[in-house]
């Protein structure tokens, strides 16, 4: 066993949380009396007659086994939509996601409730679920902070107290009901402090083991499970999603696993980290598990037991997500990838498609070319072999991933990366004419626009339209771009949009994109088309902050960043690949600015300037606005020291140049802008 002498060893602690049967839980928040009952949420059923149904409209209740089958009798097929969320009580009755309503009713006629998603404008309105998600995750973050606070204040109090005020917990929303937290920073600070003396250590252990070992009882140590649990791990993601009955099994029969778990915790006992059999990583994981348990329980209590969550605690995002899916619902699993036995037992048997980034085409390619099916088989392939087939970065990433390593940071993002509205048109409902195309693109663009303007702090730079067309003959498939599906051809087109886009501009742009897709897919105008799915979405969000994109702001961002991973100062502007034509956009040579930026960034290890990591370029909205932004690529954050005074000076110079430009007539300015800026900036900044 590795000696655990506490050192400032860098350990990452990443937690992945997934709300159990999320839409069902959101419905139960509205109707507390549905708690404990088998409940399913049905998707919008276009064959039914409910075109406009508000959140509190009783018409949403399609079936209530206790009250008699009201809507089924009245409206035949209404109840027969497919189920998109199924409570664990309903899963115990063998009801699964994608079951049709009538099939589900047959399985549980007397007790089941089926509720349909709210509907507006003839399509599902998911606002209530999005709002619930936002509410939940912001409260969850608050509870995480509170748990950290409790450990630091209650245990160490005034003695060697850590500064909890400044503790930053990175949080990344991964989907409507999934979130990652990076607890590395607070846990590093806590553990360092808690391990300083024996008294602190005993208090910490007392805290971890209190309530008759509640933490032990409520945390599964991944890799120590019984054979029966292991069967769950071999299931594909889709099989698990279907609500496999294995997930609801009581693990009371796994007595050997229980013993192994008891032993895992017992290794933590002793009078200090040095006496214990735990490594620093294991201690940090145990503390992470304690914080996660407190936060999960506090959240469940706050919402009267309506929301429960599954959690995975590990040292990176891939393993944390894998861990959270091992035991559901309302259970947390700790996975230590440094434990070879755990890797072999838990990780290596997985099909490679279960890994993040390998679930799609690239995963299929890897499997085919390297002849591997499981993660274990992939782990056997030497890096050299991978390098012969894939480019350097991909080969390294694959090799690291197969060993359970993944350095993808938890990006501080609490909002979705994109805002989209979509609709499917089944069977005879498919869209075949330009009038209904206009109507539906208009509806979807309206929804997207409404949600975009409600955003207070950011705006999207890209609008995308996606269409799924049916009956496209196979001969033309290769020419059209897009993707063949089992029943047609799906393609998307994007365009950039201005910050203050109006509703009609948004609709017109979306319609233009849709028409372009149809033209491409059908090859010529006026040819018949049949659309079975469409989506309009806005993405590529940037902050509304006026100073966004300025040099100073980019440096400020870096200064406040707590991540221990990689530094990316400003991802919103990629470095310009080539010089734009003079007169269309003023441009400051990236060579020049690279040199300027390297003066501001110093490698604290070697005290050398860093010329390679920085590229400053100017992005220009119009000829009257000169903006500067900084992109620092892939530099370890703890090795960069930013000279804020220098950054400030760079900014002032840019601002001055900008002001000076305003006094010059526009036509003249166009010609001289670029030249003048470069020479003037160079002269002044070197002074
Ligand atoms: P999931 O997290 O996949 O599932 P879940 O939360 O219902 O159940 P579990 O406890 O097994 O995680 O999806 C989250 C919500 O997203 C789900 O409640 C409903 C919605 N959803 C759809 O609308 N359509 C889909 O195809 C899927 C997979 C989910």
Tab-separated table of N, CA, C and O and ligand atoms in Angstrom, residues 18-24 84-86 88 91 97 176-178 240-241 247 328, ligand 1:
chain	number	residue	atom	x	y	z
A	18	UNK	N	-27.166	12.651	-11.131
A	18	UNK	CA	-28.219	12.417	-12.123
A	18	UNK	C	-29.543	12.292	-11.354
A	18	UNK	O	-29.675	11.433	-10.477
A	19	UNK	N	-30.496	13.171	-11.671
A	19	UNK	CA	-31.776	13.136	-10.949
A	19	UNK	C	-32.535	11.867	-11.350
A	19	UNK	O	-32.598	11.525	-12.534
A	20	UNK	N	-33.095	11.169	-10.375
A	20	UNK	CA	-33.842	9.938	-10.659
A	20	UNK	C	-35.168	10.276	-11.334
A	20	UNK	O	-35.898	11.153	-10.868
A	21	UNK	N	-35.463	9.554	-12.405
A	21	UNK	CA	-36.724	9.702	-13.154
A	21	UNK	C	-37.169	11.168	-13.166
A	21	UNK	O	-38.204	11.539	-12.604
A	22	UNK	N	-36.390	11.997	-13.826
A	22	UNK	CA	-36.498	13.443	-13.633
A	22	UNK	C	-37.881	14.032	-13.931
A	22	UNK	O	-38.466	14.739	-13.108
A	23	UNK	N	-38.453	13.755	-15.105
A	23	UNK	CA	-39.754	14.369	-15.428
A	23	UNK	C	-40.824	13.914	-14.422
A	23	UNK	O	-41.708	14.688	-14.048
A	24	UNK	N	-40.713	12.660	-14.000
A	24	UNK	CA	-41.669	12.132	-13.017
A	24	UNK	C	-41.562	12.944	-11.728
A	24	UNK	O	-42.566	13.367	-11.141
A	84	UNK	N	-41.965	8.640	-21.806
A	84	UNK	CA	-40.589	9.131	-21.855
A	84	UNK	C	-39.927	9.127	-20.479
A	84	UNK	O	-38.719	9.196	-20.383
A	85	UNK	N	-40.727	9.059	-19.422
A	85	UNK	CA	-40.146	8.961	-18.081
A	85	UNK	C	-41.036	8.044	-17.246
A	85	UNK	O	-42.260	8.146	-17.297
A	86	UNK	N	-40.399	7.151	-16.508
A	86	UNK	CA	-41.144	6.137	-15.759
A	86	UNK	C	-40.603	6.102	-14.336
A	86	UNK	O	-39.384	5.986	-14.135
A	88	UNK	N	-39.669	4.748	-10.558
A	88	UNK	CA	-39.104	3.443	-10.181
A	88	UNK	C	-40.187	2.499	-9.661
A	88	UNK	O	-40.072	1.289	-9.810
A	91	UNK	N	-41.437	1.044	-12.745
A	91	UNK	CA	-40.453	0.095	-13.303
A	91	UNK	C	-40.551	-1.256	-12.578
A	91	UNK	O	-40.348	-2.307	-13.173
A	97	UNK	N	-39.551	2.731	-20.215
A	97	UNK	CA	-39.538	3.869	-21.142
A	97	UNK	C	-39.838	3.334	-22.540
A	97	UNK	O	-39.443	2.226	-22.891
A	176	UNK	N	-30.358	18.195	-18.943
A	176	UNK	CA	-31.449	18.754	-18.134
A	176	UNK	C	-31.459	18.169	-16.710
A	176	UNK	O	-31.854	18.837	-15.767
A	177	UNK	N	-30.953	16.944	-16.552
A	177	UNK	CA	-30.986	16.366	-15.205
A	177	UNK	C	-29.639	15.808	-14.743
A	177	UNK	O	-29.586	14.987	-13.835
A	178	UNK	N	-28.563	16.275	-15.372
A	178	UNK	CA	-27.239	15.790	-14.964
A	178	UNK	C	-26.295	16.951	-14.756
A	178	UNK	O	-26.311	17.911	-15.519
A	240	UNK	N	-29.650	-0.018	-19.824
A	240	UNK	CA	-29.820	0.558	-18.491
A	240	UNK	C	-30.933	1.589	-18.518
A	240	UNK	O	-31.787	1.643	-17.648
A	241	UNK	N	-30.964	2.399	-19.602
A	241	UNK	CA	-32.004	3.422	-19.725
A	241	UNK	C	-33.390	2.825	-19.756
A	241	UNK	O	-34.342	3.413	-19.294
A	247	UNK	N	-31.616	-2.591	-11.680
A	247	UNK	CA	-31.361	-1.355	-10.956
A	247	UNK	C	-32.187	-1.248	-9.685
A	247	UNK	O	-31.818	-0.529	-8.780
A	328	UNK	N	-28.762	2.784	-9.048
A	328	UNK	CA	-29.837	3.761	-9.089
A	328	UNK	C	-31.072	3.122	-8.511
A	328	UNK	O	-31.213	1.916	-8.625
B	1	LIG	P1	-32.821	10.271	-18.208
B	1	LIG	O1	-31.864	10.825	-17.202
B	1	LIG	O2	-32.283	9.476	-19.323
B	1	LIG	O3	-33.869	9.328	-17.478
B	1	LIG	P2	-34.713	9.539	-16.157
B	1	LIG	O4	-34.215	10.695	-15.346
B	1	LIG	O5	-36.184	9.595	-16.499
B	1	LIG	O6	-34.499	8.177	-15.383
B	1	LIG	P3	-33.190	7.621	-14.653
B	1	LIG	O7	-33.506	7.628	-13.195
B	1	LIG	O8	-33.021	6.238	-15.204
B	1	LIG	O9	-32.022	8.531	-14.987
B	1	LIG	O10	-33.660	11.454	-18.839
B	1	LIG	C1	-34.026	12.624	-18.123
B	1	LIG	C2	-35.360	13.121	-18.595
B	1	LIG	O11	-35.276	13.464	-19.976
B	1	LIG	C3	-36.441	12.086	-18.498
B	1	LIG	O12	-37.068	12.109	-17.220
B	1	LIG	C4	-37.365	12.441	-19.625
B	1	LIG	C5	-36.497	13.133	-20.644
B	1	LIG	N1	-36.229	12.249	-21.794
B	1	LIG	C6	-37.009	12.381	-22.948
B	1	LIG	O13	-37.894	13.223	-22.999
B	1	LIG	N2	-36.782	11.546	-24.000
B	1	LIG	C7	-35.791	10.610	-23.988
B	1	LIG	O14	-35.622	9.866	-24.977
B	1	LIG	C8	-34.957	10.495	-22.817
B	1	LIG	C9	-33.857	9.472	-22.765
B	1	LIG	C10	-35.224	11.329	-21.750
